[in-house]
mmCIF file with all atom_site columns, C-alpha atoms in Angstrom:
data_model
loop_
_atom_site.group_PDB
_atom_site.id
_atom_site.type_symbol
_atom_site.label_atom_id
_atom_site.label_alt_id
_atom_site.label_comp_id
_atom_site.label_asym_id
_atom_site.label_entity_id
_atom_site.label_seq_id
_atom_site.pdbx_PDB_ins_code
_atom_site.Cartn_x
_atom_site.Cartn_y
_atom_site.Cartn_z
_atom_site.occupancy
_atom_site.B_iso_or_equiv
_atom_site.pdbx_formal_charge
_atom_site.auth_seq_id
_atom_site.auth_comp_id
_atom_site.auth_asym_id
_atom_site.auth_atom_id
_atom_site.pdbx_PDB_model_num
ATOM 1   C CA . UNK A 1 1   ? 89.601  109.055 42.841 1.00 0.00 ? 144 UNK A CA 1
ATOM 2   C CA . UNK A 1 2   ? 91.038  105.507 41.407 1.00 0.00 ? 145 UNK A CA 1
ATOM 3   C CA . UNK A 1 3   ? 93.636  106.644 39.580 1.00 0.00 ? 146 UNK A CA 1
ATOM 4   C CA . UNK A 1 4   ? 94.491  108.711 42.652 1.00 0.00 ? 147 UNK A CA 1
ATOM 5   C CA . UNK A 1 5   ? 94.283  105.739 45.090 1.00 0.00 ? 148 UNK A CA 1
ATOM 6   C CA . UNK A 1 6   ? 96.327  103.893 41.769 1.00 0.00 ? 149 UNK A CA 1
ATOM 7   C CA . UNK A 1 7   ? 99.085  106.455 42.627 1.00 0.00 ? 150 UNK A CA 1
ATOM 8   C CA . UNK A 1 8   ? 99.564  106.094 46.278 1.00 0.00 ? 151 UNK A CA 1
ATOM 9   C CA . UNK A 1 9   ? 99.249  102.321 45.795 1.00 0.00 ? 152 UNK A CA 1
ATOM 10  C CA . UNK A 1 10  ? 102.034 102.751 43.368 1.00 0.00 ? 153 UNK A CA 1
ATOM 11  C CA . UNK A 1 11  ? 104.149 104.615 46.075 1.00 0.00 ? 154 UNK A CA 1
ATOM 12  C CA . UNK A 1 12  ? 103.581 102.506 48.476 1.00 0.00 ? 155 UNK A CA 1
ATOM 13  C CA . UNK A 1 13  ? 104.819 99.601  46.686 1.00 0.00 ? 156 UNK A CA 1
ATOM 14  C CA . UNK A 1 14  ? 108.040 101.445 45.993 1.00 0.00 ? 157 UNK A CA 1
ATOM 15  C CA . UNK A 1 15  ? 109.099 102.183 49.690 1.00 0.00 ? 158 UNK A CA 1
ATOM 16  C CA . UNK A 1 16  ? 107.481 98.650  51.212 1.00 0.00 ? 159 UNK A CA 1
ATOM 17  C CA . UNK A 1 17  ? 109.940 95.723  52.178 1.00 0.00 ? 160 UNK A CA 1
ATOM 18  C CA . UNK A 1 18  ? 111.238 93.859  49.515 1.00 0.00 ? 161 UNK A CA 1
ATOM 19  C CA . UNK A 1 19  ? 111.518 91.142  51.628 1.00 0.00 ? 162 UNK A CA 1
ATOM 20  C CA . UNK A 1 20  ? 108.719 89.428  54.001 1.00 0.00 ? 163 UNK A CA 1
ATOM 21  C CA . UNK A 1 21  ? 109.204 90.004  58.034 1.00 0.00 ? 164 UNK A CA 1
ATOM 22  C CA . UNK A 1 22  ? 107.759 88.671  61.037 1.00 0.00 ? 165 UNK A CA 1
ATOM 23  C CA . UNK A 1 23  ? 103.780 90.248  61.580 1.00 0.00 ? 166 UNK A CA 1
ATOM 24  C CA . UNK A 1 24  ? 103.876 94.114  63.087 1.00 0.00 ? 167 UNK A CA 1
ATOM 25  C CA . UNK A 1 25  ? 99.858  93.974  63.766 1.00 0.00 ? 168 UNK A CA 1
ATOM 26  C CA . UNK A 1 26  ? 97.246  91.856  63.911 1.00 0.00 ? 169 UNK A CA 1
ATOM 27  C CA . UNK A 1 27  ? 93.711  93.152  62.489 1.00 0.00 ? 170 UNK A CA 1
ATOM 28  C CA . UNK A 1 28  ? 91.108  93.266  64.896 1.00 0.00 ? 171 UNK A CA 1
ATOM 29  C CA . UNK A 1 29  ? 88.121  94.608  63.051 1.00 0.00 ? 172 UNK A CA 1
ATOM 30  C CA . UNK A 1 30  ? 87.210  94.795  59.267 1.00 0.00 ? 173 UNK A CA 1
ATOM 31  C CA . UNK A 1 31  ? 84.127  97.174  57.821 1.00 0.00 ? 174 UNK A CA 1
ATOM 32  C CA . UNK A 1 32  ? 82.975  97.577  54.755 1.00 0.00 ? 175 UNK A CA 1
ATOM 33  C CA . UNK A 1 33  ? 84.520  96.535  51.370 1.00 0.00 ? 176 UNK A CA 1
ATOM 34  C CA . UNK A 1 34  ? 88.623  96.305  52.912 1.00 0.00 ? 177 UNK A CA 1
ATOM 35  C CA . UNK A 1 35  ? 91.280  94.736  50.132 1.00 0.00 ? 178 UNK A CA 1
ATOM 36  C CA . UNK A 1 36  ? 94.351  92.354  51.248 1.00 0.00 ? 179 UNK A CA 1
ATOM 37  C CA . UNK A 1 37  ? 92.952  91.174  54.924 1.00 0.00 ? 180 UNK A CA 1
ATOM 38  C CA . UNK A 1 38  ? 90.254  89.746  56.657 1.00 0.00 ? 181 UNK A CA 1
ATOM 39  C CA . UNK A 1 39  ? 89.434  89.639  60.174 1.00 0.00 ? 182 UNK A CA 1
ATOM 40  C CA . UNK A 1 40  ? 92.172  88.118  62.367 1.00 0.00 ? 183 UNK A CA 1
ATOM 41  C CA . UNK A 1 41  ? 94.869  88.266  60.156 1.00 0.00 ? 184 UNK A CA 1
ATOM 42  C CA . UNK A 1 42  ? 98.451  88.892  61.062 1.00 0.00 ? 185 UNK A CA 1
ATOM 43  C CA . UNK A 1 43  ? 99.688  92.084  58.628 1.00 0.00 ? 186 UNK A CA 1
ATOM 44  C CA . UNK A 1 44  ? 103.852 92.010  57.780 1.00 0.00 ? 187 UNK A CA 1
ATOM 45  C CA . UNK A 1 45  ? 105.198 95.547  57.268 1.00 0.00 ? 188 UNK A CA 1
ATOM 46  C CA . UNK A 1 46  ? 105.018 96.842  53.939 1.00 0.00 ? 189 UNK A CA 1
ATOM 47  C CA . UNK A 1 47  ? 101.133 95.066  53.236 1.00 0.00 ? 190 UNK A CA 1
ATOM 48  C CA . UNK A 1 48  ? 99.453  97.521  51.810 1.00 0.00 ? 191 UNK A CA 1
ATOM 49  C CA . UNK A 1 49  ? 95.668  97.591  51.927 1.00 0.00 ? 192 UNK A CA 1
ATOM 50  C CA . UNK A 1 50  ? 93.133  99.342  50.176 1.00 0.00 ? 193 UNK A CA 1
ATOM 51  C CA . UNK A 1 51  ? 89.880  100.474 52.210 1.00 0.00 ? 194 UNK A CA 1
ATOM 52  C CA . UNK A 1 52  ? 86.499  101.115 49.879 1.00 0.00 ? 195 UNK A CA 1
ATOM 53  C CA . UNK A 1 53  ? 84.081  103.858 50.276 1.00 0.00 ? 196 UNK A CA 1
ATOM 54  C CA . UNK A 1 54  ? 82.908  104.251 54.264 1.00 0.00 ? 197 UNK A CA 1
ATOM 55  C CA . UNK A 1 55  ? 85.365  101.019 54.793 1.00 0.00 ? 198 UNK A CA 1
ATOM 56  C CA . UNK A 1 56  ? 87.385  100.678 57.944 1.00 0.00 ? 199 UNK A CA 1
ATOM 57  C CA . UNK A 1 57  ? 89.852  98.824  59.324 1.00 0.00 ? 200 UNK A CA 1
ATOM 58  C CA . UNK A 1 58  ? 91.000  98.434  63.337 1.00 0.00 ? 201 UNK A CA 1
ATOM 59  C CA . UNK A 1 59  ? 94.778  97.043  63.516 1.00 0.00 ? 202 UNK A CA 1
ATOM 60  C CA . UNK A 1 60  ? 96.659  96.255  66.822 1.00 0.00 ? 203 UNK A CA 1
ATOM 61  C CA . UNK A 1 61  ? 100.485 96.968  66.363 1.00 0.00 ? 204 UNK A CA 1
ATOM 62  C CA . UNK A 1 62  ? 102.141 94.199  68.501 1.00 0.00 ? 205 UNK A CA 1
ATOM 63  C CA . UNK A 1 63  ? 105.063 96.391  69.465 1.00 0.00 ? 206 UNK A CA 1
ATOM 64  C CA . UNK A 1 64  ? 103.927 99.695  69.836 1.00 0.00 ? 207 UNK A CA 1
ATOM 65  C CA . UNK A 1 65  ? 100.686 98.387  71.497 1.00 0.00 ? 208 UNK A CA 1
ATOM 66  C CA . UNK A 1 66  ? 98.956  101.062 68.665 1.00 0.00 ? 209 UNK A CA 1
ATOM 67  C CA . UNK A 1 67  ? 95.299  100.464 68.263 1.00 0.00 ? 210 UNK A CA 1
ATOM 68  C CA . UNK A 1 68  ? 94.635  102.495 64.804 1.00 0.00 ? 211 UNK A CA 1
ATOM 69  C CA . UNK A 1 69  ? 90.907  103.231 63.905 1.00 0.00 ? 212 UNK A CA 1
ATOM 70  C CA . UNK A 1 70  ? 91.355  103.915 60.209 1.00 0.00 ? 213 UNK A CA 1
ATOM 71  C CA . UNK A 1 71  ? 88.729  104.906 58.207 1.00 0.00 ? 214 UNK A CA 1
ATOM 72  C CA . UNK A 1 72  ? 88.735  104.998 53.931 1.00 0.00 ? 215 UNK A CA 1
ATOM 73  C CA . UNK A 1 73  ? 91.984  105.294 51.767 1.00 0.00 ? 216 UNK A CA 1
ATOM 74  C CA . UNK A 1 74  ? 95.258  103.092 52.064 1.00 0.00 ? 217 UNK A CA 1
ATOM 75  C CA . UNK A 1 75  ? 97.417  101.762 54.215 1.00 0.00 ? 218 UNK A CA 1
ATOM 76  C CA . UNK A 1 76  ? 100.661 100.661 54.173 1.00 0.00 ? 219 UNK A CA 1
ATOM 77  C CA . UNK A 1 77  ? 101.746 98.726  57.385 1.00 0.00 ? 220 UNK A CA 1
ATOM 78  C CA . UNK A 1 78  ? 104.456 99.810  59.141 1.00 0.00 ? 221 UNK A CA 1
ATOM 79  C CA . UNK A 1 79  ? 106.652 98.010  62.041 1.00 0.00 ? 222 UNK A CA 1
ATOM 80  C CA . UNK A 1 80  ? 104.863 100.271 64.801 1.00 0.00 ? 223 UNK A CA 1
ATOM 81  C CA . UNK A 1 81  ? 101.945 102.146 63.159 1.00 0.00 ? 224 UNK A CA 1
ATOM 82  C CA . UNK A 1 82  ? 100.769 102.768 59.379 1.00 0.00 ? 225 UNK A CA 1
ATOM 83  C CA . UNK A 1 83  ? 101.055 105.367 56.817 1.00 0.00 ? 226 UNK A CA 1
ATOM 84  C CA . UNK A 1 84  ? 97.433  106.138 55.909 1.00 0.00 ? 227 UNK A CA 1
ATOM 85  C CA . UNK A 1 85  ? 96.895  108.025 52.608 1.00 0.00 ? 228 UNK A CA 1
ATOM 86  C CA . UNK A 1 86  ? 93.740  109.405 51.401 1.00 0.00 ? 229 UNK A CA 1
ATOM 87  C CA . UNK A 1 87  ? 91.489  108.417 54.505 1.00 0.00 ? 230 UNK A CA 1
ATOM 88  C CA . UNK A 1 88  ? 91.166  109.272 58.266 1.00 0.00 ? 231 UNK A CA 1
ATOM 89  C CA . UNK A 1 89  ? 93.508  107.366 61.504 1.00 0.00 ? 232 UNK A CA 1
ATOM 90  C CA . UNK A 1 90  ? 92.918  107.236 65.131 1.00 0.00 ? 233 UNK A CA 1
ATOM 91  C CA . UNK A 1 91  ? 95.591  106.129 67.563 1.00 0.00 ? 234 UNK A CA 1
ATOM 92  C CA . UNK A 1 92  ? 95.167  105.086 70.909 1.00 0.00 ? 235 UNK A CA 1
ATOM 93  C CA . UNK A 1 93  ? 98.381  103.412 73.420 1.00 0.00 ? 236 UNK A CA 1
ATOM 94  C CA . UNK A 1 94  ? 96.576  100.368 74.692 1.00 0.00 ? 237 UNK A CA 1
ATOM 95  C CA . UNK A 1 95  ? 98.306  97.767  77.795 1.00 0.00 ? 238 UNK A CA 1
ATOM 96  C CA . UNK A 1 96  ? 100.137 95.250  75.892 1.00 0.00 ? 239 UNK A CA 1
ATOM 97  C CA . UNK A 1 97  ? 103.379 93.788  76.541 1.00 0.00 ? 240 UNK A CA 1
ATOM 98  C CA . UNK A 1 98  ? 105.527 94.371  73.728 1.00 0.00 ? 241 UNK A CA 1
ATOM 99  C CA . UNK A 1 99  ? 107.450 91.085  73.959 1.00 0.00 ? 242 UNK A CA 1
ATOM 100 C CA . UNK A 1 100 ? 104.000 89.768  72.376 1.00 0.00 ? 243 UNK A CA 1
ATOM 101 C CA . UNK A 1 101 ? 105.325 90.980  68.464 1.00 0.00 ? 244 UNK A CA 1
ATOM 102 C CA . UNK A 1 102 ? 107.809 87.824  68.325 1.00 0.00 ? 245 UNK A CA 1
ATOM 103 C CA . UNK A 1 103 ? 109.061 84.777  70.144 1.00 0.00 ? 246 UNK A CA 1
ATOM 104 C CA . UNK A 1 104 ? 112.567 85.315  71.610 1.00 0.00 ? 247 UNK A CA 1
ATOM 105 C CA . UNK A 1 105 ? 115.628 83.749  69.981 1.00 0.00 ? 248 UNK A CA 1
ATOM 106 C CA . UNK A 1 106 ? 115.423 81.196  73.318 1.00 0.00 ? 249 UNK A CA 1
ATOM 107 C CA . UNK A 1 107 ? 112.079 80.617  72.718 1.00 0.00 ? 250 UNK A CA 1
ATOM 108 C CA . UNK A 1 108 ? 112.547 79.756  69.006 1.00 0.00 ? 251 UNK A CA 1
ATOM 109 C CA . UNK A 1 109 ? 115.466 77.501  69.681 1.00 0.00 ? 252 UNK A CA 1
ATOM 110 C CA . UNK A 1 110 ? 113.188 75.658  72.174 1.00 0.00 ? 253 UNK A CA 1
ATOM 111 C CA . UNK A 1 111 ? 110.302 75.303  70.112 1.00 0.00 ? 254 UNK A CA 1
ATOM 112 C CA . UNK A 1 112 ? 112.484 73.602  67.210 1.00 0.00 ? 255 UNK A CA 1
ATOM 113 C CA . UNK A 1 113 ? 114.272 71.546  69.327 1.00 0.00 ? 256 UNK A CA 1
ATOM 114 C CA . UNK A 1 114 ? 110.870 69.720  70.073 1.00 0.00 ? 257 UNK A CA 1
ATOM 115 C CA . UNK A 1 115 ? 111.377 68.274  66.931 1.00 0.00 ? 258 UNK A CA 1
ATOM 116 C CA . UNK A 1 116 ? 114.528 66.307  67.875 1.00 0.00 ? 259 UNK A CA 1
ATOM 117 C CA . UNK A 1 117 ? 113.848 65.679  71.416 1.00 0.00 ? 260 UNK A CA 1
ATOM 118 C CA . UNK A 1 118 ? 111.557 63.151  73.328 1.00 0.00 ? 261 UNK A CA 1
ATOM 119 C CA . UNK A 1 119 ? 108.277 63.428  75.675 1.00 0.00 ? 262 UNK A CA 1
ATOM 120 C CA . UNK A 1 120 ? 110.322 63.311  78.982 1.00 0.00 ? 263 UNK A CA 1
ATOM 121 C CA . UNK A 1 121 ? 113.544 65.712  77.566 1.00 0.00 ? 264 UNK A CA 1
ATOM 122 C CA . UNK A 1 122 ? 110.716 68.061  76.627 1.00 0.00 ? 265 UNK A CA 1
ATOM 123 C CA . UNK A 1 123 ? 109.458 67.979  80.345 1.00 0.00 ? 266 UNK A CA 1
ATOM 124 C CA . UNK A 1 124 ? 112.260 68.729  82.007 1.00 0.00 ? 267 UNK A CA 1
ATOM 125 C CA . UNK A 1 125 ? 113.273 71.623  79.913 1.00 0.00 ? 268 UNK A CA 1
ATOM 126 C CA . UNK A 1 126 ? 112.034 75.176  81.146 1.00 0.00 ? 269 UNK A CA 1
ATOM 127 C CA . UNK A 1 127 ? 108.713 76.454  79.831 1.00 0.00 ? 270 UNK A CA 1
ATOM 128 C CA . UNK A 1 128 ? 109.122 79.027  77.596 1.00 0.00 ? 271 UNK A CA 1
ATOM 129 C CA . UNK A 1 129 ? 107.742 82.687  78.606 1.00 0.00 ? 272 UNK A CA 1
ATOM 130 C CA . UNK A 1 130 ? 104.849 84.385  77.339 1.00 0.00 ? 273 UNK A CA 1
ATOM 131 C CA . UNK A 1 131 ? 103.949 87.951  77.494 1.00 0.00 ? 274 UNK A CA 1
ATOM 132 C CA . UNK A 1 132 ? 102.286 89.334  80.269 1.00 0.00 ? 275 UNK A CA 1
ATOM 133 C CA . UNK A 1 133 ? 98.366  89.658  79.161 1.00 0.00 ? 276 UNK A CA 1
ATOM 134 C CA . UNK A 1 134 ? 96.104  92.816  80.242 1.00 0.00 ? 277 UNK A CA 1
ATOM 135 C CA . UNK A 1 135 ? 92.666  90.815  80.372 1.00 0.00 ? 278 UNK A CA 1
ATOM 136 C CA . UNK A 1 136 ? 91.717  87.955  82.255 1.00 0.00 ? 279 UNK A CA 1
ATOM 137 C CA . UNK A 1 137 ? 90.333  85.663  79.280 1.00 0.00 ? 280 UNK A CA 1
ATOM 138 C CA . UNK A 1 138 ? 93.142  85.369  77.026 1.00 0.00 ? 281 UNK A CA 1
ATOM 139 C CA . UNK A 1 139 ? 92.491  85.024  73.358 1.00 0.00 ? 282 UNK A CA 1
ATOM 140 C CA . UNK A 1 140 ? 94.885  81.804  72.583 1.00 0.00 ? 283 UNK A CA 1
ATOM 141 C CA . UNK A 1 141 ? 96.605  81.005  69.137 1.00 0.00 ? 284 UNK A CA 1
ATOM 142 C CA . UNK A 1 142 ? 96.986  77.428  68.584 1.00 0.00 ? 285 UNK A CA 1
ATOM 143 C CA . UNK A 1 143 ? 96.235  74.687  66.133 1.00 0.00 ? 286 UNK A CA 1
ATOM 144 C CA . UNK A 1 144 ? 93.295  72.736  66.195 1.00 0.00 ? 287 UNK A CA 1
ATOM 145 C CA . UNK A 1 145 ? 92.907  68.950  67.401 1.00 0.00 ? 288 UNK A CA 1
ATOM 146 C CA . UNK A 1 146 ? 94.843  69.386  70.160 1.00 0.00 ? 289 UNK A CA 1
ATOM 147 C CA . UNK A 1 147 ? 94.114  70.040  74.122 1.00 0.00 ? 290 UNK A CA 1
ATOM 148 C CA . UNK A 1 148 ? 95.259  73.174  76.253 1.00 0.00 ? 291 UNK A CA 1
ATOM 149 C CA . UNK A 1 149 ? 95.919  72.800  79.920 1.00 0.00 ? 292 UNK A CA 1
ATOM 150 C CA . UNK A 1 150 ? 96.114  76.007  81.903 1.00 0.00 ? 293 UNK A CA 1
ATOM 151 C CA . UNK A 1 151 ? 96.907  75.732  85.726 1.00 0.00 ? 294 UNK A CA 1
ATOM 152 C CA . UNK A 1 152 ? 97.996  78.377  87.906 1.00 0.00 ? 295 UNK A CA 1
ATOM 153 C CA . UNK A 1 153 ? 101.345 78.007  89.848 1.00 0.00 ? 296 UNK A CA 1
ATOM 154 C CA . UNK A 1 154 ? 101.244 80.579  92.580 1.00 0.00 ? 297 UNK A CA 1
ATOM 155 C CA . UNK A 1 155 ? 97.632  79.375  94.313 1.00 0.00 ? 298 UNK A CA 1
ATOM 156 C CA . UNK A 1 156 ? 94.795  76.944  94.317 1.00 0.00 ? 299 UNK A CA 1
ATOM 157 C CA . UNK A 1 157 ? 92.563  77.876  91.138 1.00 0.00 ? 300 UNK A CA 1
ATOM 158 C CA . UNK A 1 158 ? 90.524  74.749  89.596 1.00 0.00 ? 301 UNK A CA 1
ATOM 159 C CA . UNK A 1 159 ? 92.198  73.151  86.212 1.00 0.00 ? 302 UNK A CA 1
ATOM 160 C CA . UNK A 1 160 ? 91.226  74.544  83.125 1.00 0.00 ? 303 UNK A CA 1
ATOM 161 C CA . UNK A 1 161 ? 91.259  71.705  80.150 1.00 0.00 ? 304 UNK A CA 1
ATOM 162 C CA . UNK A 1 162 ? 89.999  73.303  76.692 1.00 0.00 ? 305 UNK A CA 1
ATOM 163 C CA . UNK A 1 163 ? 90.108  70.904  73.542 1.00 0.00 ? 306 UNK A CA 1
ATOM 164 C CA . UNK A 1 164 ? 90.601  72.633  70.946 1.00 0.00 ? 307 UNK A CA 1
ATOM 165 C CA . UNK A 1 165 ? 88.091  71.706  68.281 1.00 0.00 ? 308 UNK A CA 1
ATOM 166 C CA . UNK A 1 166 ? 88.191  73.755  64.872 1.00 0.00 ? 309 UNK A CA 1
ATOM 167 C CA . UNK A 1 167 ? 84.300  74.515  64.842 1.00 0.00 ? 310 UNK A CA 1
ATOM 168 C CA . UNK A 1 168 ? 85.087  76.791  68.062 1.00 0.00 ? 311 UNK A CA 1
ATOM 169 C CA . UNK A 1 169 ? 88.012  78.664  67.014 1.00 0.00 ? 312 UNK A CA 1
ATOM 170 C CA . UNK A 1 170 ? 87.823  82.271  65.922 1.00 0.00 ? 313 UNK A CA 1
ATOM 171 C CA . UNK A 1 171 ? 89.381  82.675  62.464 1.00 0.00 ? 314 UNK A CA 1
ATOM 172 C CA . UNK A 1 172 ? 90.164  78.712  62.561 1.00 0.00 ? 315 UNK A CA 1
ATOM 173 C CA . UNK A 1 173 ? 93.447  79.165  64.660 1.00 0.00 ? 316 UNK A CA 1
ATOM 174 C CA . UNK A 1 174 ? 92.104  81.271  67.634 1.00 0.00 ? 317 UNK A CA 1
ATOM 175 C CA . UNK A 1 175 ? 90.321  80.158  71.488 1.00 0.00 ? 318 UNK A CA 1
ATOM 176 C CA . UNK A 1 176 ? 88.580  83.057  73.167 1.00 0.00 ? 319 UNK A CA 1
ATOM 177 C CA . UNK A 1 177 ? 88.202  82.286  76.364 1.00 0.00 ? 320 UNK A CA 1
ATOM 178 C CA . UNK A 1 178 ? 85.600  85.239  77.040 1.00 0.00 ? 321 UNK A CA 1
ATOM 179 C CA . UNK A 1 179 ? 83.197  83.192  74.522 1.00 0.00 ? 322 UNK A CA 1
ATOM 180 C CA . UNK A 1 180 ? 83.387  80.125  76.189 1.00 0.00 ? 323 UNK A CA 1
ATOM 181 C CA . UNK A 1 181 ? 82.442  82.286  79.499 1.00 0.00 ? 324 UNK A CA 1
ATOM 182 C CA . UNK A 1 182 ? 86.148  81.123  81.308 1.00 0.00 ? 325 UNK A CA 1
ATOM 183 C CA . UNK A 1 183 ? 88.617  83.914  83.312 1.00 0.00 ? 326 UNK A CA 1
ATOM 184 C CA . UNK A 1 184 ? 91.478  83.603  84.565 1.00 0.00 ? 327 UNK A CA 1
ATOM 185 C CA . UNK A 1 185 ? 92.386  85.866  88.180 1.00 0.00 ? 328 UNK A CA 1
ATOM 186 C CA . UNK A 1 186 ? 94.061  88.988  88.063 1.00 0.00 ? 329 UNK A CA 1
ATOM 187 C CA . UNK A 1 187 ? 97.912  88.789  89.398 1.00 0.00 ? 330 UNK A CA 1
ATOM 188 C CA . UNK A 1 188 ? 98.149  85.293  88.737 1.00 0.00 ? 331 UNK A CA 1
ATOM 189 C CA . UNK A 1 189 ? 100.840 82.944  87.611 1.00 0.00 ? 332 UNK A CA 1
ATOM 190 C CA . UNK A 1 190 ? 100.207 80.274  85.349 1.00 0.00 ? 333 UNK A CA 1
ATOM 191 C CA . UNK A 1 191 ? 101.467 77.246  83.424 1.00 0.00 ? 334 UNK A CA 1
ATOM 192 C CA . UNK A 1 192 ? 99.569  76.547  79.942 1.00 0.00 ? 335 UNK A CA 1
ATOM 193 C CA . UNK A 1 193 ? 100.632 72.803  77.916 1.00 0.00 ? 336 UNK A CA 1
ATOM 194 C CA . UNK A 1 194 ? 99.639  72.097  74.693 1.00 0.00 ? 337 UNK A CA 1
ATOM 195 C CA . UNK A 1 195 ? 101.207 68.393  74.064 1.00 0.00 ? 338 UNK A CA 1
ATOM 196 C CA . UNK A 1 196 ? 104.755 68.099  74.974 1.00 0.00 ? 339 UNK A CA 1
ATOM 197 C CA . UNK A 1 197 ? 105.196 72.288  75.355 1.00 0.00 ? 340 UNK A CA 1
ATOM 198 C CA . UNK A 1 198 ? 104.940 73.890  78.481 1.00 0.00 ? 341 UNK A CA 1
ATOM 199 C CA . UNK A 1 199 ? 104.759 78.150  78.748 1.00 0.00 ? 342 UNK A CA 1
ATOM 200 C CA . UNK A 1 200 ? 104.334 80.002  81.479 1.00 0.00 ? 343 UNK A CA 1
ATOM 201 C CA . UNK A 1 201 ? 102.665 83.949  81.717 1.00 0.00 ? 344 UNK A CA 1
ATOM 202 C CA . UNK A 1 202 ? 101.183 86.224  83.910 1.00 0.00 ? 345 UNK A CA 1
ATOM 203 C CA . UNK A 1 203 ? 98.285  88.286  83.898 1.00 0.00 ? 346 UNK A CA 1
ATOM 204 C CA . UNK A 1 204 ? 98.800  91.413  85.163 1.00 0.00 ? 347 UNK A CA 1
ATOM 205 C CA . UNK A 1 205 ? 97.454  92.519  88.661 1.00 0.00 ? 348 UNK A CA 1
ATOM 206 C CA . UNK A 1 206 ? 95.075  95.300  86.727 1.00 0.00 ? 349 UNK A CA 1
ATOM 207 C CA . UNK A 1 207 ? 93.870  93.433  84.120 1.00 0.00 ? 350 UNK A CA 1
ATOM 208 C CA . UNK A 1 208 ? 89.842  93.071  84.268 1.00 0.00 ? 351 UNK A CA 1
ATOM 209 C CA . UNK A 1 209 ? 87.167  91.124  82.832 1.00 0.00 ? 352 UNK A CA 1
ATOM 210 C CA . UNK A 1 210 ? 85.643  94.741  80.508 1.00 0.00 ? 353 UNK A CA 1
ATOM 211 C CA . UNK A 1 211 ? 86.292  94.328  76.613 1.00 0.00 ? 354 UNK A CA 1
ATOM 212 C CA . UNK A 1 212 ? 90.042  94.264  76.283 1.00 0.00 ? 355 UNK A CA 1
ATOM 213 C CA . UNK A 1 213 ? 92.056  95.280  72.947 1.00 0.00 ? 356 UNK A CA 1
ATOM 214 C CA . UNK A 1 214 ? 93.080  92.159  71.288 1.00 0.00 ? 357 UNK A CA 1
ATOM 215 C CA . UNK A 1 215 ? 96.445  92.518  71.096 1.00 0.00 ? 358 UNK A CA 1
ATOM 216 C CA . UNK A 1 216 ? 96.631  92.970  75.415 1.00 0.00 ? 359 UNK A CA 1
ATOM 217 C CA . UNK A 1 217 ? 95.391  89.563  75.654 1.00 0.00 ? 360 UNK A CA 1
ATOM 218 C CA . UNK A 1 218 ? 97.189  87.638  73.425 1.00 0.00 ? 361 UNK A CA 1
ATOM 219 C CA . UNK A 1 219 ? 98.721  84.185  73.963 1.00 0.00 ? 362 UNK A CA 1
ATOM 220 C CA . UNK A 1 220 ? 100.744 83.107  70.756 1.00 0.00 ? 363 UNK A CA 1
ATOM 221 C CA . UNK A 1 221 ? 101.142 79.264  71.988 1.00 0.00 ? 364 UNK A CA 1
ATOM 222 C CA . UNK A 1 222 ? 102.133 78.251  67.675 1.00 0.00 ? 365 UNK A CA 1
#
């Protein structure tokens, strides 16, 4: 069995990327012995990861909205769902917005420029859009040591003010704002500021407070 897994791995490594792209799928669950990732991580296509005996492995694909179940074997990543070779796959189409797989070139150019511009120049440019999310407690990427203000901008809803202190954060770069027992409402508009950036997002009309696929929920504020 190793020196078949030895061969796949070897084919795999022939038709992967040479060169590194933006993540395809973030990886939601980890079971078992599971080479290359750990829980959390962000997976670039052509990764290729090897699962151990009864090992599994969930990943969210960030623009297919995939959810793959995989179970034994290896995987090599693709840019909307893996090639699994020598194990078991299970595909579901979850409610994600696909726009969640990489900032847009406006977005980009807006985040850089807070390098070069001031507090107040900042302000008064627009807030860059996030993807709708399909759960009401948004799982938010950001960076530690610094404070997240959400506010909603289409009714009265109280101020939400989360510091974000590294001993709380999933996988050291992630809020959950289902663990700290905070929602968000359904159909709402909202504003979120971390520092001198300012995004705005939605959460879609249908979106509940049930266990919600990881990659529906999604807030990539860094």
């Amino acid at each position: 069995m190793r020196s078949l897994i030895g061969a796949v791995v070897g084919v795999f490594c022939l038709t992967a990327p040479a060169i590194a792209e933006s993540p395809a799928a973030i990886v939601e669950d980890v079971q078992g012995k599971v080479d290359g990732v750990e829980f959390m991580d962000y997976v670039a296509p052509g990764k290729i990861i090897k699962l151990g005996p009864k090992a599994g492995i969930t990943l969210s694909y960030l623009k297919s909205c995939l959810r793959e179940t995989i179970s034994e074997g290896v995987v090599l990543v693709g840019t909307e769902q893996s090639t699994v070779q020598l194990g078991k796959v299970e595909r579901i189409k979850v409610p994600c917005d696909t726009n969640a797989a990489q900032l847009s070139e406006r977005e980009a150019n807006q985040s850089a420029a807070t390098t070069f511009r001031g507090l107040r120049a900042e302000a008064n440019s627009p807030p860059a859009k996030l993807p709708t999310i399909y759960g009401v407690a948004p799982l938010i990427q950001a960076k530690a040591g610094s404070t997240l203000v959400i506010e909603r901008t289409d009714g009265k809803e109280p101020m939400i003010t989360l510091p974000l202190k590294s001993d709380i954060l999933v996988a050291r770069k992630f809020y959950d704002l289902s663990k700290a027992g905070k929602s968000l409402t359904a159909g709402g508009s909202y504003l979120a500021k971390l520092g001198a950036k300012r995004y705005t997002f939605q959460v879609d009309a249908g979106a509940t407070a049930s266990p919600t696929p990881i990659v529906g929920r999604l807030l990539r504020l860094e």
